[in-house]
Amino acid sequence: MDTHSKLRQLMSERGWTAYRLAKESGLSESTLANIFKRNTVPSISTLEAVCAAFGISLAQFFAEQDMVELTPELKELFDHWVSLTPEQKQAALQMLRAMNTK
C-alpha cells in the first residue's frame, strides 16, 4: 500500500477529515493539501507528526499486517516494561497469565 492510500485509510477508519488530521498532528492544512492534491511524498518528520496524531509508530504505519493502536495505557506499559530486569519481566508475565485464566 502506498503512503497516500495508507493515510486515507487511517483517516477513514477514524472518520477524520484532512482538517482534523491537521489539527491533531500540528501540521498545516497546506502541508496536507500538498500531500493529497499534488501527490507529494511526505517527509519523515511529517509522517512522524501524522503517526503521533494517529497514536501509532512509523513501523506500524508501514507494517503490512494489522496494526495495534498504541493507546496511552499501552505506551505506559511498554515504557515500564523496557526498564524491567529479565526476572521482573518473567514475574510480570506470570502475573498477567494468572489474571487471564478463567
Tab-separated table of C-alpha atoms in Angstrom, residues 19-83:
chain	number	residue	atom	x	y	z
A	19	TYR	CA	-8.694	19.386	8.609
A	20	ARG	CA	-8.952	17.111	11.662
A	21	LEU	CA	-5.657	15.416	10.808
A	22	ALA	CA	-4.007	18.831	10.509
A	23	LYS	CA	-5.307	19.850	13.943
A	24	GLU	CA	-4.384	16.561	15.619
A	25	SER	CA	-0.903	16.417	14.060
A	26	GLY	CA	0.021	20.077	14.376
A	27	LEU	CA	0.677	20.252	10.640
A	28	SER	CA	-0.656	22.995	8.438
A	29	GLU	CA	-3.584	22.302	6.183
A	30	SER	CA	-1.441	23.361	3.222
A	31	THR	CA	1.123	20.673	4.065
A	32	LEU	CA	-1.567	18.015	3.964
A	33	ALA	CA	-3.132	19.526	0.843
A	34	ASN	CA	0.238	19.258	-0.913
A	35	ILE	CA	0.469	15.604	0.028
A	36	PHE	CA	-3.002	14.735	-1.199
A	37	LYS	CA	-3.612	17.132	-4.104
A	38	ARG	CA	-0.123	17.291	-5.554
A	39	ASN	CA	0.614	13.671	-4.744
A	40	THR	CA	3.866	14.559	-2.997
A	41	VAL	CA	5.661	12.117	-0.731
A	42	PRO	CA	5.583	13.307	2.892
A	43	SER	CA	8.863	13.824	4.710
A	44	ILE	CA	9.800	11.613	7.629
A	45	SER	CA	9.116	14.445	10.085
A	46	THR	CA	5.667	14.951	8.543
A	47	LEU	CA	4.946	11.224	8.779
A	48	GLU	CA	6.131	11.205	12.400
A	49	ALA	CA	3.656	14.001	13.216
A	50	VAL	CA	0.866	12.151	11.420
A	51	CYS	CA	1.696	8.892	13.189
A	52	ALA	CA	1.728	10.646	16.565
A	53	ALA	CA	-1.730	12.033	15.806
A	54	PHE	CA	-2.972	8.547	14.954
A	55	GLY	CA	-1.268	7.060	18.025
A	56	ILE	CA	0.924	4.725	16.001
A	57	SER	CA	4.623	4.369	15.274
A	58	LEU	CA	6.283	4.708	11.891
A	59	ALA	CA	6.844	0.962	11.963
A	60	GLN	CA	3.118	0.421	12.438
A	61	PHE	CA	2.374	2.848	9.615
A	62	PHE	CA	4.469	0.829	7.185
A	63	ALA	CA	3.502	-2.593	8.553
A	64	GLU	CA	1.780	-4.882	6.085
A	65	GLN	CA	-0.192	-6.617	8.831
A	66	ASP	CA	-2.998	-5.304	11.004
A	67	MET	CA	-1.920	-2.569	13.350
A	68	VAL	CA	-2.397	-2.433	17.070
A	69	GLU	CA	-3.042	1.134	18.108
A	70	LEU	CA	-0.714	2.285	20.862
A	71	THR	CA	-3.050	3.709	23.467
A	72	PRO	CA	-1.684	5.830	26.324
A	73	GLU	CA	-2.123	2.837	28.642
A	74	LEU	CA	-0.166	0.510	26.326
A	75	LYS	CA	2.569	3.113	25.911
A	76	GLU	CA	2.882	3.410	29.686
A	77	LEU	CA	3.029	-0.366	29.985
A	78	PHE	CA	5.767	-0.603	27.343
A	79	ASP	CA	7.698	2.281	28.904
A	80	HIS	CA	7.761	0.430	32.243
A	81	TRP	CA	8.431	-2.959	30.601
A	82	VAL	CA	11.717	-1.895	28.984
A	83	SER	CA	13.246	-0.970	32.336
